[in-house]
């Protein structure tokens, strides 16, 4: 039955997340950005409240929540600040890999490490499976014996600076896919010169020089690797899109309040339709995205092998909408939107960095479109 | 629990209406557009089948007093059924859908504000023996989006009211057995002076003066109505004198008109979604059949199709949400405006992009050019896109006490 009523459990979890976002995340967002990390107080509280284990399986002492519940919680958390949320220490995006293959032998050392601590060690998740080589420095994966040799530098990923483990999905020189899990460090962290956004999330690149990957570090190869990553990517796309919706909701509500109070030409600027209509557009986009994300969250778990389209569409629309909504927020605050005394400029920077990190919009669209045509019928009705 | 899955009953309605749309509406779609008329024998036939356009399903939401009561009952799904059915109908042909017999847009105000006697009198006439229509007349030459500015007057006389004025853009207004007409008893009272009357066909002083020729929706009748010293008996005042007396100074006639929109906008939005989907599916099949499988054209096409698909889905879900809110007895004015704004704009964009994909050949006897002409008005009637922005913004700013 079509319904938009969250369960009582989802509602109370999301309310708790929103409360944490408003009371703790938002007030510390600037500080975290300045420190270029999630300050320990916030990180610790987030971990205590269970936000770093939402996706992890129960066998890993995780909450193993369904995606539809998680998206509501991530939305609420990101209402506080997207960069802080992205920097909450733990398995991060790799949690979806763990969720889908919890018993994979290469993961067990990480599991033992995490189960013995209060928090899960940070993981850099490097997915270059669908990325064509662009830069000379790009990662290369060369089969060697029963393992591989890694060379080159990863694209920037979150939690790179603090990563104790790295999950890598790539295609080797022979054109075969592989999913690796590296526990032993030995890579070089390139901290780089990041200024745009998500600065609290530990952005950086991992650099490998003749790095030997043993067979015991290989989670999957070939078709199995592709199948696994297809499902992992679906989940990550949905979770990331949910965070984007949370940021949009933050920007929308902030702008409504600001424009209701700010006066110009003798009246609240909300009374100018150039302002109020833009705000309405922001509301339209936010609501539209929320639906596409929720729909994808359900679809991904109902039909894990046939949900590529919904996750691609949800993330595509979320990227596009988030850029529009955060840009509008800066615009409607005018000069105040541009300065750091107000949160809008940060939200716009974080949004732009987020869209760049999580898939090119045109690529998401193209992949969805190819699937549409592949399954389309020629019969005109 | 959040779900985008239809209930068995919702699925059944969707399939049934889709079958009808595909097999009964589509075959006459282009011809009806050419003739600017839905054939009478077709209307007779579908009326005998019991197929009607009934937008009254939204009525429950318009009665705030019912909220508690309905919450205790078994979950209603009439509003969701209505948007699901409307999407399929419009997928078949929007002009024919709007011409289907039934109370049409006149249904919701009678259902929500009529006395039990009026409901019985006006809503029971839609029987299988003969096609009949109801209509809704608010717009005037000088009052469109600003419905509070209507000039049609209702002068109280012994036993009823005398109406004078003109109404334009009235869907099925000429053929309707009755029309819900909004008029003012005193322009100085503003919205508080508004009253809604049910004016029956054949009432002396009431006539159709013109049928509009339009960009699209040509098969659907759009009438201009004239009221010249038209006497309407007191029993045709919607809700009776009590409704207006009990409302004190509140502008209840205006509210009747506005509440109707909370009910009809999701229906109109759902129809826009259906039109967009029709154009998209038609174009997708042609691209699959005719386009190269690689290269620049192919890449442009796949990206445009993917973009359209998510736009259509998002608009549909917004429509479902507005309907769901009504079903569970919650206020849905903002969501009704939002889904209408998004769907109306989206649908035109999708139709335009489909035409782009079809190329010049698409201008020659293809359904999509008709859909493009049809769909434009979905961003205008039942409140323009700008009005939907205004309604949405007002609701967003209401918590801050700022009236925009």
XYZ file of C-alpha atoms in Angstrom:
785
model
C 0.000 0.000 0.000
C 1.410 3.381 -0.989
C 2.277 5.187 2.245
C 4.692 7.803 3.481
C 4.354 7.151 7.168
C 7.649 6.143 8.787
C 7.463 3.427 11.445
C 7.527 4.523 15.072
C 11.039 3.122 15.386
C 12.258 5.029 12.332
C 10.663 8.183 13.608
C 12.274 8.012 17.020
C 15.691 7.136 15.613
C 15.471 9.973 13.095
C 14.343 12.379 15.802
C 17.308 11.437 17.918
C 19.591 11.971 14.916
C 18.023 15.351 14.191
C 18.441 16.404 17.793
C 22.110 15.422 17.665
C 22.500 17.221 14.341
C 21.019 20.453 15.648
C 22.568 20.485 19.113
C 25.998 19.069 18.379
C 26.861 18.806 14.695
C 25.667 22.184 13.414
C 27.267 24.317 16.166
C 30.615 22.587 15.653
C 30.651 22.446 11.879
C 32.936 25.454 11.437
C 35.311 24.242 14.092
C 35.516 20.819 12.469
C 36.213 22.473 9.144
C 38.958 24.569 10.666
C 40.484 21.543 12.389
C 40.028 19.530 9.202
C 38.590 16.665 11.174
C 35.520 15.769 13.165
C 36.466 16.912 16.646
C 36.753 14.058 19.069
C 33.796 15.110 21.193
C 31.426 14.893 18.233
C 33.041 11.783 16.807
C 32.777 10.034 20.132
C 29.131 10.966 20.636
C 28.240 9.884 17.088
C 29.861 6.532 17.692
C 28.179 6.150 21.088
C 24.781 6.836 19.550
C 25.417 4.081 17.004
C 25.586 6.233 13.891
C 28.754 4.545 12.658
C 27.194 1.088 12.714
C 23.851 1.653 10.990
C 24.929 -0.271 7.899
C 27.116 -2.906 9.556
C 25.662 -6.402 9.922
C 24.559 -7.724 13.285
C 27.267 -10.358 13.127
C 29.643 -7.409 13.280
C 27.774 -5.901 16.235
C 26.179 -3.463 13.813
C 22.564 -2.296 13.731
C 21.992 -3.761 10.243
C 19.164 -1.340 9.573
C 17.178 -1.537 6.371
C 18.114 1.174 3.874
C 14.735 2.888 4.190
C 15.396 3.405 7.898
C 18.985 4.466 7.330
C 18.149 7.086 4.739
C 15.884 8.860 7.195
C 18.625 8.861 9.820
C 21.326 10.070 7.416
C 18.998 12.787 6.200
C 18.502 13.942 9.777
C 22.215 13.823 10.600
C 23.223 15.697 7.466
C 20.752 18.393 8.424
C 23.500 19.306 10.885
C 26.429 19.339 8.493
C 27.349 17.141 5.563
C 31.120 17.393 6.006
C 30.946 16.336 9.640
C 28.686 13.427 8.758
C 31.086 12.306 6.048
C 33.893 12.449 8.552
C 32.285 10.359 11.300
C 34.989 7.756 11.831
C 34.299 4.166 10.927
C 33.940 1.946 7.921
C 32.225 4.736 5.961
C 31.213 3.674 2.482
C 33.039 0.375 3.018
C 30.287 -0.561 5.478
C 28.127 -1.493 2.487
C 30.806 -3.858 1.274
C 30.943 -5.435 4.722
C 27.148 -5.608 4.835
C 27.014 -7.591 1.606
C 29.955 -9.924 2.210
C 30.470 -10.035 5.983
C 32.195 -13.394 6.030
C 34.790 -12.626 3.362
C 38.125 -13.829 4.817
C 40.053 -10.618 3.962
C 37.641 -8.679 6.198
C 38.169 -10.736 9.310
C 41.273 -8.939 10.528
C 39.410 -5.616 10.300
C 36.475 -7.175 12.096
C 38.676 -8.405 14.927
C 40.271 -4.993 15.189
C 36.960 -3.169 15.316
C 35.182 -5.543 17.663
C 37.984 -5.080 20.153
C 37.712 -1.283 20.175
C 35.113 1.296 21.061
C 34.935 2.461 17.478
C 35.540 1.074 14.014
C 38.839 2.082 12.413
C 38.497 4.480 9.474
C 38.509 2.941 6.005
C 39.368 4.649 2.731
C 36.957 3.358 0.107
C 38.415 3.629 -3.379
C 36.063 2.602 -6.147
C 37.590 3.152 -9.578
C 35.744 0.311 -11.229
C 33.759 2.498 -13.606
C 36.387 5.148 -14.009
C 38.285 5.422 -17.234
C 41.922 6.356 -16.812
C 42.133 10.105 -16.970
C 45.395 11.043 -15.340
C 48.808 9.550 -15.808
C 49.026 9.070 -12.053
C 45.837 6.968 -11.899
C 45.890 3.677 -10.036
C 46.988 0.618 -11.941
C 46.368 -2.926 -10.844
C 48.590 -5.612 -12.310
C 48.040 -9.316 -11.670
C 51.056 -10.864 -10.036
C 51.085 -14.506 -8.987
C 47.873 -15.086 -7.061
C 47.655 -11.418 -6.095
C 48.278 -8.022 -7.615
C 50.666 -5.138 -7.709
C 49.238 -1.669 -7.138
C 50.796 1.473 -8.500
C 49.730 5.078 -8.768
C 47.495 7.375 -6.799
C 43.841 7.060 -5.960
C 41.395 9.880 -6.639
C 40.589 11.876 -3.509
C 38.357 9.966 -1.109
C 37.013 10.717 2.325
C 38.761 9.381 5.443
C 41.967 8.928 3.440
C 44.058 10.834 5.935
C 43.149 8.649 8.885
C 42.504 5.366 7.103
C 43.820 2.268 8.806
C 42.382 0.048 6.094
C 41.614 0.561 2.445
C 38.977 -1.068 0.277
C 39.737 -0.904 -3.428
C 37.571 -1.858 -6.393
C 39.393 -1.635 -9.707
C 39.927 -3.289 -13.066
C 43.313 -4.868 -13.624
C 45.546 -4.615 -16.692
C 43.862 -7.658 -18.166
C 40.435 -6.052 -17.917
C 39.305 -8.170 -14.971
C 37.635 -6.604 -11.949
C 38.879 -7.099 -8.407
C 37.795 -6.042 -4.933
C 40.625 -5.772 -2.416
C 40.843 -5.093 1.281
C 44.151 -3.821 2.594
C 44.801 -3.914 6.325
C 48.458 -3.340 6.621
C 49.001 0.220 5.577
C 52.201 0.796 3.647
C 50.638 3.317 1.290
C 51.493 6.936 1.276
C 48.794 9.455 2.171
C 48.765 12.527 -0.033
C 47.028 15.129 2.037
C 46.885 17.489 -0.903
C 45.534 20.996 -0.943
C 41.788 20.731 -0.551
C 39.872 23.972 -0.100
C 36.480 23.545 -1.706
C 34.456 21.502 0.727
C 33.940 18.456 2.952
C 37.117 19.545 4.663
C 36.259 17.825 7.942
C 35.908 14.504 6.175
C 39.600 13.679 5.912
C 39.893 14.079 2.157
C 43.097 12.785 0.701
C 44.604 10.360 -1.769
C 46.363 7.086 -1.243
C 49.493 6.518 -3.236
C 50.917 3.097 -3.973
C 54.351 2.211 -5.241
C 54.883 -1.401 -6.279
C 52.457 -2.322 -3.539
C 51.975 -6.075 -3.356
C 48.488 -7.338 -2.651
C 48.360 -10.946 -1.497
C 45.638 -13.403 -2.442
C 44.424 -13.237 1.159
C 43.558 -9.566 0.568
C 41.322 -10.254 -2.421
C 37.587 -10.273 -1.633
C 36.383 -11.039 -5.142
C 37.570 -11.208 -8.719
C 36.059 -11.110 -12.180
C 32.314 -11.476 -12.500
C 31.902 -12.031 -8.768
C 33.670 -8.741 -8.092
C 31.432 -6.939 -10.581
C 28.281 -8.451 -9.105
C 29.331 -7.602 -5.582
C 30.275 -4.030 -6.432
C 27.072 -3.461 -8.378
C 25.157 -4.119 -5.175
C 27.596 -2.205 -2.991
C 27.452 0.826 -5.284
C 23.645 0.767 -5.278
C 23.602 1.021 -1.510
C 26.269 3.714 -1.398
C 24.472 5.800 -4.009
C 21.273 5.681 -1.989
C 22.981 6.489 1.312
C 24.920 9.376 -0.189
C 21.820 10.744 -1.906
C 20.025 10.652 1.452
C 22.765 12.773 2.991
C 22.323 15.228 0.151
C 18.599 15.469 0.888
C 19.446 16.268 4.501
C 21.703 19.111 3.407
C 18.975 20.435 1.116
C 16.470 20.399 3.977
C 18.925 22.347 6.114
C 19.456 24.966 3.417
C 15.734 25.272 2.697
C 14.699 25.747 6.316
C 17.514 28.165 7.010
C 16.579 30.296 4.033
C 12.891 30.338 4.936
C 13.721 31.607 8.397
C 16.264 34.126 7.151
C 14.082 35.607 4.423
C 11.114 35.771 6.793
C 13.131 38.007 9.091
C 15.351 40.015 6.767
C 13.866 43.299 5.588
C 14.572 45.372 2.498
C 12.624 48.180 0.900
C 10.470 48.313 4.005
C 9.280 44.732 4.109
C 10.402 41.176 4.726
C 12.235 40.012 1.636
C 10.047 36.887 1.648
C 7.307 39.163 0.352
C 9.163 39.654 -2.913
C 8.156 36.889 -5.254
C 11.649 36.682 -6.678
C 12.542 35.390 -3.238
C 9.498 33.363 -2.223
C 9.202 31.617 -5.586
C 12.836 30.564 -5.437
C 12.199 29.218 -1.955
C 9.207 27.279 -3.302
C 11.455 25.857 -6.029
C 13.912 24.775 -3.354
C 11.069 23.010 -1.552
C 9.962 21.293 -4.767
C 13.438 19.986 -5.491
C 14.016 18.806 -1.947
C 10.709 16.942 -1.785
C 11.209 15.397 -5.229
C 14.646 14.109 -4.243
C 13.432 12.750 -0.943
C 10.938 10.592 -2.823
C 13.459 9.315 -5.357
C 15.840 8.432 -2.523
C 13.222 6.685 -0.428
C 11.972 4.797 -3.460
C 15.504 3.702 -4.334
C 16.187 2.686 -0.714
C 13.268 0.289 -0.829
C 13.951 -0.963 -4.335
C 17.623 -1.681 -3.668
C 16.698 -4.104 -0.917
C 13.634 -5.558 -2.582
C 15.428 -6.318 -5.827
C 19.175 -6.011 -5.253
C 20.033 -7.229 -8.727
C 17.601 -4.965 -10.552
C 17.835 -1.653 -8.791
C 20.689 0.003 -10.628
C 18.308 2.389 -12.343
C 16.619 3.709 -9.230
C 19.878 4.319 -7.385
C 21.448 6.054 -10.394
C 18.386 8.246 -10.856
C 18.145 9.128 -7.184
C 21.779 10.176 -6.930
C 21.677 12.039 -10.237
C 18.669 14.088 -9.183
C 20.083 14.618 -5.698
C 23.360 15.972 -7.094
C 21.580 18.310 -9.448
C 19.036 19.451 -6.869
C 21.593 19.904 -4.117
C 23.657 22.211 -6.297
C 20.548 24.227 -7.088
C 19.286 24.376 -3.506
C 22.596 25.310 -1.895
C 23.373 27.873 -4.589
C 19.910 29.373 -4.064
C 20.563 29.530 -0.335
C 23.714 31.581 -0.866
C 21.941 33.741 -3.415
C 18.957 34.506 -1.194
C 21.182 35.461 1.717
C 22.935 37.896 -0.596
C 26.278 39.070 0.745
C 25.622 37.194 3.944
C 25.414 34.044 1.913
C 28.979 34.540 0.784
C 30.627 35.091 4.140
C 31.497 32.544 6.771
C 29.438 34.056 9.567
C 26.522 32.259 7.951
C 26.407 28.577 7.022
C 25.172 28.890 3.435
C 28.550 29.333 1.748
C 29.876 26.228 3.452
C 26.862 24.208 2.425
C 27.349 25.236 -1.176
C 31.038 24.315 -1.094
C 30.354 20.996 0.614
C 27.599 20.225 -1.888
C 29.841 20.881 -4.863
C 32.638 18.735 -3.441
C 30.157 15.967 -2.657
C 28.800 15.861 -6.207
C 32.295 15.636 -7.619
C 33.299 12.816 -5.275
C 30.258 10.646 -5.821
C 29.833 10.182 -9.528
C 29.652 12.443 -12.513
C 26.061 13.504 -13.092
C 26.206 12.860 -16.810
C 27.715 9.458 -16.226
C 24.928 8.512 -13.814
C 22.401 9.653 -16.377
C 24.083 7.884 -19.260
C 24.284 4.590 -17.420
C 20.629 4.766 -16.464
C 19.681 5.714 -20.015
C 21.560 2.811 -21.540
C 19.689 0.462 -19.260
C 16.382 2.038 -20.249
C 17.027 1.494 -23.937
C 18.389 -1.984 -23.378
C 15.095 -3.096 -21.869
C 12.775 -0.927 -23.979
C 10.320 -2.490 -26.356
C 10.175 -1.320 -29.939
C 6.413 -1.556 -30.039
C 4.872 1.909 -30.057
C 1.866 2.169 -27.812
C 5.651 2.044 6.900
C 6.954 3.871 3.871
C 6.046 2.084 0.657
C 5.762 2.868 -3.028
C 4.012 -0.425 -3.754
C 0.396 -0.300 -4.757
C -2.140 -2.294 -2.760
C -3.887 -5.103 -4.668
C -6.894 -2.853 -5.144
C -4.744 0.001 -6.411
C -2.999 -2.331 -8.847
C -6.293 -3.670 -10.067
C -7.672 -0.180 -10.713
C -4.482 0.812 -12.518
C -4.633 -2.217 -14.779
C -8.321 -1.823 -15.469
C -8.063 1.860 -16.328
C -4.947 1.265 -18.377
C -6.731 -1.369 -20.399
C -9.515 1.098 -21.080
C -7.077 3.884 -21.925
C -5.128 1.731 -24.330
C -8.023 0.008 -26.046
C -10.828 2.545 -25.944
C -9.220 5.977 -25.740
C -6.016 5.779 -27.759
C -7.649 4.485 -30.936
C -9.834 7.615 -31.183
C -7.322 10.067 -29.746
C -6.017 11.799 -32.869
C -9.379 11.741 -34.609
C -11.143 13.311 -31.615
C -8.497 16.048 -31.614
C -9.112 16.662 -35.336
C -12.880 16.804 -34.876
C -12.549 18.863 -31.694
C -15.114 16.541 -30.208
C -15.376 13.195 -28.518
C -17.869 11.194 -30.601
C -21.321 11.020 -28.954
C -21.694 7.312 -29.610
C -18.387 6.672 -27.852
C -19.543 8.661 -24.825
C -22.839 6.744 -24.798
C -20.929 3.498 -24.920
C -18.478 4.232 -22.116
C -21.242 5.665 -19.966
C -23.135 2.390 -20.314
C -19.909 0.683 -19.202
C -20.063 2.825 -16.059
C -16.823 4.693 -16.760
C -16.826 8.213 -15.364
C -14.430 10.927 -14.414
C -15.004 11.302 -10.729
C -12.801 13.687 -8.849
C -14.893 13.614 -5.682
C -12.661 11.091 -4.019
C -10.751 13.931 -2.467
C -13.692 15.220 -0.565
C -12.820 13.738 2.799
C -9.745 15.901 3.043
C -11.781 19.030 2.547
C -13.747 18.489 5.720
C -11.471 19.299 8.561
C -14.076 18.187 11.096
C -13.862 14.658 9.779
C -10.183 14.236 10.508
C -10.544 12.497 13.818
C -13.419 10.378 12.745
C -11.752 9.134 9.588
C -8.519 8.349 11.391
C -10.351 5.800 13.469
C -11.838 4.076 10.478
C -10.089 1.584 8.248
C -7.472 3.367 6.155
C -9.120 4.986 3.180
C -7.393 4.859 -0.187
C -9.870 6.672 -2.393
C -7.545 9.568 -3.069
C -4.669 7.325 -4.003
C -6.991 5.342 -6.265
C -8.092 8.593 -7.881
C -4.577 9.746 -8.757
C -3.589 6.301 -9.965
C -6.653 6.144 -12.215
C -6.201 9.727 -13.425
C -2.641 9.064 -14.540
C -3.774 6.112 -16.623
C -6.740 7.987 -18.103
C -4.539 10.874 -19.165
C -2.004 8.419 -20.541
C -4.820 7.287 -22.847
C -5.877 10.788 -23.832
C -6.277 13.802 -21.547
C -8.903 15.566 -23.644
C -11.076 12.478 -23.770
C -10.473 11.848 -20.067
C -11.744 15.307 -19.200
C -14.774 14.719 -21.420
C -15.844 11.536 -19.669
C -19.298 11.755 -18.170
C -19.558 12.479 -14.463
C -19.590 15.384 -12.037
C -16.006 16.284 -12.991
C -14.580 19.246 -11.143
C -18.066 20.117 -9.922
C -18.090 16.971 -7.809
C -15.756 17.994 -4.962
C -17.571 21.200 -3.922
C -20.949 19.471 -3.927
C -19.531 16.535 -1.994
C -17.676 18.672 0.520
C -20.086 21.552 1.046
C -23.461 20.368 -0.190
C -26.313 19.510 2.139
C -27.330 15.817 2.199
C -30.315 16.748 0.057
C -28.107 18.547 -2.490
C -25.659 15.672 -2.678
C -28.532 13.317 -3.369
C -30.076 15.620 -5.945
C -26.983 16.529 -7.898
C -24.717 13.531 -7.578
C -27.286 10.802 -8.180
C -27.982 11.850 -11.766
C -24.830 10.226 -13.131
C -26.426 6.994 -14.187
C -25.810 4.546 -16.990
C -28.918 5.429 -19.006
C -27.441 8.597 -20.464
C -24.120 10.453 -20.206
C -24.328 13.512 -17.985
C -21.791 16.030 -16.770
C -21.209 18.404 -13.902
C -19.011 21.510 -14.152
C -17.224 24.079 -12.027
C -17.366 27.765 -12.895
C -15.056 30.117 -11.057
C -12.927 31.920 -13.648
C -14.186 35.160 -15.208
C -12.755 37.432 -17.881
C -11.404 39.738 -15.159
C -10.723 37.155 -12.439
C -8.449 34.212 -13.070
C -5.723 33.490 -10.570
C -7.229 36.097 -8.236
C -10.459 34.257 -7.655
C -11.361 36.675 -4.885
C -11.981 39.269 -7.576
C -14.982 37.600 -9.166
C -17.685 39.989 -10.354
C -20.612 37.702 -11.016
C -23.263 38.953 -8.647
C -25.844 37.067 -6.655
C -28.669 39.300 -5.494
C -30.846 37.899 -2.796
C -34.523 37.900 -3.717
C -37.578 36.157 -2.433
C -36.992 32.407 -2.603
C -33.478 32.533 -3.941
C -30.867 34.586 -5.760
C -30.547 36.319 -9.107
C -27.197 35.810 -10.820
C -25.625 38.192 -13.314
C -22.211 37.766 -14.832
C -19.949 35.828 -17.130
C -17.751 32.760 -16.644
C -15.003 31.613 -18.986
C -12.810 28.541 -19.548
C -15.423 26.207 -18.079
C -14.633 22.563 -18.765
C -17.749 20.760 -20.032
C -19.683 23.931 -19.152
C -21.995 23.792 -22.154
C -23.018 20.174 -21.894
C -23.207 20.006 -18.097
C -26.496 19.171 -16.392
C -25.446 21.537 -13.625
C -22.633 23.937 -12.948
C -21.254 25.007 -9.576
C -21.102 28.780 -10.014
C -19.255 31.114 -7.689
C -20.714 34.587 -7.278
C -20.603 37.446 -4.794
C -23.496 38.808 -2.777
C -21.557 42.000 -2.131
C -18.211 42.856 -3.692
C -17.424 45.081 -0.733
C -17.372 42.030 1.509
C -14.497 40.553 -0.489
C -14.098 36.841 0.027
C -16.788 36.780 2.721
C -19.323 37.742 0.086
C -18.723 34.672 -2.029
C -21.395 32.043 -2.481
C -21.453 28.832 -4.491
C -24.605 27.899 -6.402
C -25.568 24.871 -8.377
C -27.144 26.197 -11.558
C -29.004 23.645 -13.602
C -29.008 23.468 -17.360
C -32.082 25.097 -18.838
C -32.452 27.596 -16.025
C -33.827 30.761 -17.646
C -31.141 33.416 -17.982
C -28.298 30.863 -18.116
C -26.711 30.052 -21.453
C -23.528 29.070 -23.197
C -22.288 31.883 -25.415
C -19.138 30.417 -26.903
C -17.014 27.270 -27.079
C -13.303 28.088 -27.103
C -10.898 26.838 -29.786
C -7.668 25.955 -28.077
C -4.002 25.069 -28.532
C -4.748 21.593 -27.248
C -7.324 19.553 -25.360
C -9.367 20.274 -28.448
C -11.696 17.330 -28.031
C -12.722 18.665 -24.646
C -15.371 21.336 -24.406
C -14.333 24.669 -22.886
C -17.310 26.978 -22.548
C -18.155 30.575 -21.847
C -21.260 30.905 -19.726
C -23.513 33.912 -19.358
C -25.911 34.603 -16.509
C -28.508 37.279 -17.214
C -30.990 37.849 -14.402
C -30.769 34.136 -13.810
C -32.946 33.138 -10.867
C -31.525 30.314 -8.772
C -33.740 28.899 -6.024
C -32.470 29.029 -2.447
C -32.209 25.250 -2.305
C -29.451 25.471 -4.922
C -27.226 27.591 -2.677
C -24.468 25.082 -1.937
C -24.541 24.142 1.725
C -27.667 26.235 2.301
C -27.845 29.533 4.193
C -26.696 27.707 7.336
C -23.227 27.110 5.932
C -22.658 30.821 5.494
C -24.464 31.867 8.668
C -22.471 29.482 10.829
C -19.261 30.643 9.247
C -19.828 34.123 10.636
C -17.481 36.510 8.912
C -15.307 33.799 7.500
C -15.122 33.754 3.736
C -16.707 30.358 3.407
C -17.828 30.623 -0.234
C -14.254 31.402 -1.140
C -13.112 28.542 1.026
C -15.391 26.179 -0.866
C -13.607 27.254 -4.046
C -10.143 26.965 -2.534
C -10.713 23.660 -0.754
C -11.768 22.238 -4.086
C -8.258 22.882 -5.316
C -6.708 20.797 -2.553
C -8.778 17.993 -3.988
C -8.426 18.573 -7.696
C -4.802 19.647 -7.957
C -3.378 16.191 -7.255
C -5.754 14.802 -9.883
C -4.599 17.372 -12.415
C -0.985 16.682 -11.448
C -1.536 12.961 -11.897
C -2.954 13.630 -15.360
C 0.122 15.670 -16.262
C 2.258 12.731 -15.122
C 0.185 10.429 -17.332
C 0.653 12.686 -20.363
C 4.393 12.918 -19.791
C 4.606 9.163 -19.435
C 2.655 8.666 -22.634
C 5.046 10.914 -24.567
C 8.067 9.301 -22.932
C 6.991 5.733 -23.641
C 6.057 6.553 -27.223
C 9.387 8.270 -27.821
C 11.398 5.578 -26.083
C 9.982 2.983 -28.466
C 10.855 5.108 -31.485
C 14.375 5.759 -30.234
C 14.826 2.052 -29.661
C 13.529 1.273 -33.130
C 15.053 4.031 -35.220
C 18.121 5.470 -33.515
C 21.702 4.319 -34.022
C 23.061 2.157 -31.187
C 26.119 4.311 -30.585
C 27.547 7.704 -31.301
C 26.493 11.219 -30.450
C 22.783 10.866 -31.199
C 22.559 7.713 -29.168
C 24.261 9.309 -26.179
C 22.044 12.361 -26.323
C 18.977 10.152 -26.468
C 19.864 7.910 -23.536
C 20.641 10.864 -21.322
C 17.441 12.645 -22.221
C 15.373 9.519 -21.630
C 16.984 8.892 -18.243
C 16.380 12.481 -17.232
C 12.741 12.272 -18.260
C 12.206 9.028 -16.422
C 13.336 10.386 -13.065
C 11.404 13.624 -13.577
C 8.225 11.668 -14.229
C 8.793 9.388 -11.237
C 9.495 12.267 -8.863
C 6.352 14.126 -9.919
C 4.283 10.977 -9.526
C 5.524 10.392 -5.983
C 4.746 13.983 -5.007
C 1.255 13.412 -6.350
C 0.905 10.201 -4.387
C 2.038 11.976 -1.242
C -0.633 14.666 -1.607
C -3.224 11.934 -2.146
C -1.973 9.893 0.778
C -2.202 12.899 3.095
C -5.812 13.379 2.056
C -6.535 9.695 2.637
C -5.162 9.792 6.167
C -7.054 12.989 6.892
C -4.114 15.377 7.057
C -3.923 18.862 5.544
C -2.508 18.655 2.039
C -2.786 22.167 0.586
C 0.982 22.618 0.340
C 1.605 19.176 -1.109
C -1.309 19.573 -3.534
C 0.231 22.808 -4.795
C 3.703 21.302 -4.930
C 2.751 18.263 -6.960
C 0.767 20.383 -9.387
C 3.623 22.861 -9.840
C 6.201 20.150 -10.382
C 4.068 17.896 -12.576
C 2.701 20.697 -14.767
C 6.123 22.074 -15.569
C 7.798 18.698 -15.849
C 5.206 17.337 -18.260
C 5.648 20.139 -20.776
C 9.414 19.780 -20.594
C 9.169 16.035 -21.179
C 6.833 16.487 -24.146
C 9.147 19.125 -25.645
C 12.164 16.869 -25.236
C 10.269 13.980 -26.790
C 9.496 16.182 -29.785
C 13.183 17.039 -29.985
C 14.060 13.343 -30.024
C 11.463 12.564 -32.691
C 12.813 15.359 -34.877
C 10.823 17.073 -37.628
C 9.086 13.783 -38.435
C 7.403 14.051 -35.046
C 5.351 16.964 -36.305
C 3.611 14.759 -38.832
C 0.809 12.690 -37.358
C 2.535 11.627 -34.166
C 0.765 11.507 -30.818
C 3.507 13.468 -29.084
C 2.804 16.790 -30.792
C -0.793 16.518 -29.640
C 0.318 15.693 -26.117
C 2.584 18.727 -26.164
C -0.369 20.933 -27.098
C -2.611 19.230 -24.556
C -0.215 19.375 -21.652
C 0.525 23.090 -21.628
C -2.757 23.896 -19.916
C -1.934 21.579 -17.033
C 0.500 24.250 -15.923
C -2.304 26.811 -16.087
C -5.699 25.476 -15.042
C -6.610 24.641 -11.456
C -4.116 27.311 -10.486
C -1.179 28.438 -12.610
C 2.355 27.388 -11.834
C 2.856 30.816 -10.285
C -0.145 30.348 -8.001
C 1.228 26.970 -6.897
C 4.494 28.700 -6.032
C 2.548 31.272 -4.049
C 0.505 28.676 -2.169
C 3.639 26.678 -1.360
C 5.547 29.754 -0.223
C 2.645 30.891 1.962
C 2.618 27.575 3.732
C 6.394 27.641 4.192
C 6.337 31.123 5.696
C 3.213 30.644 7.799
C 5.166 29.409 10.865
C 7.054 32.720 10.854
C 3.912 34.805 10.660
C 4.884 36.322 7.330
C 2.122 36.448 4.741
C 3.639 36.460 1.272
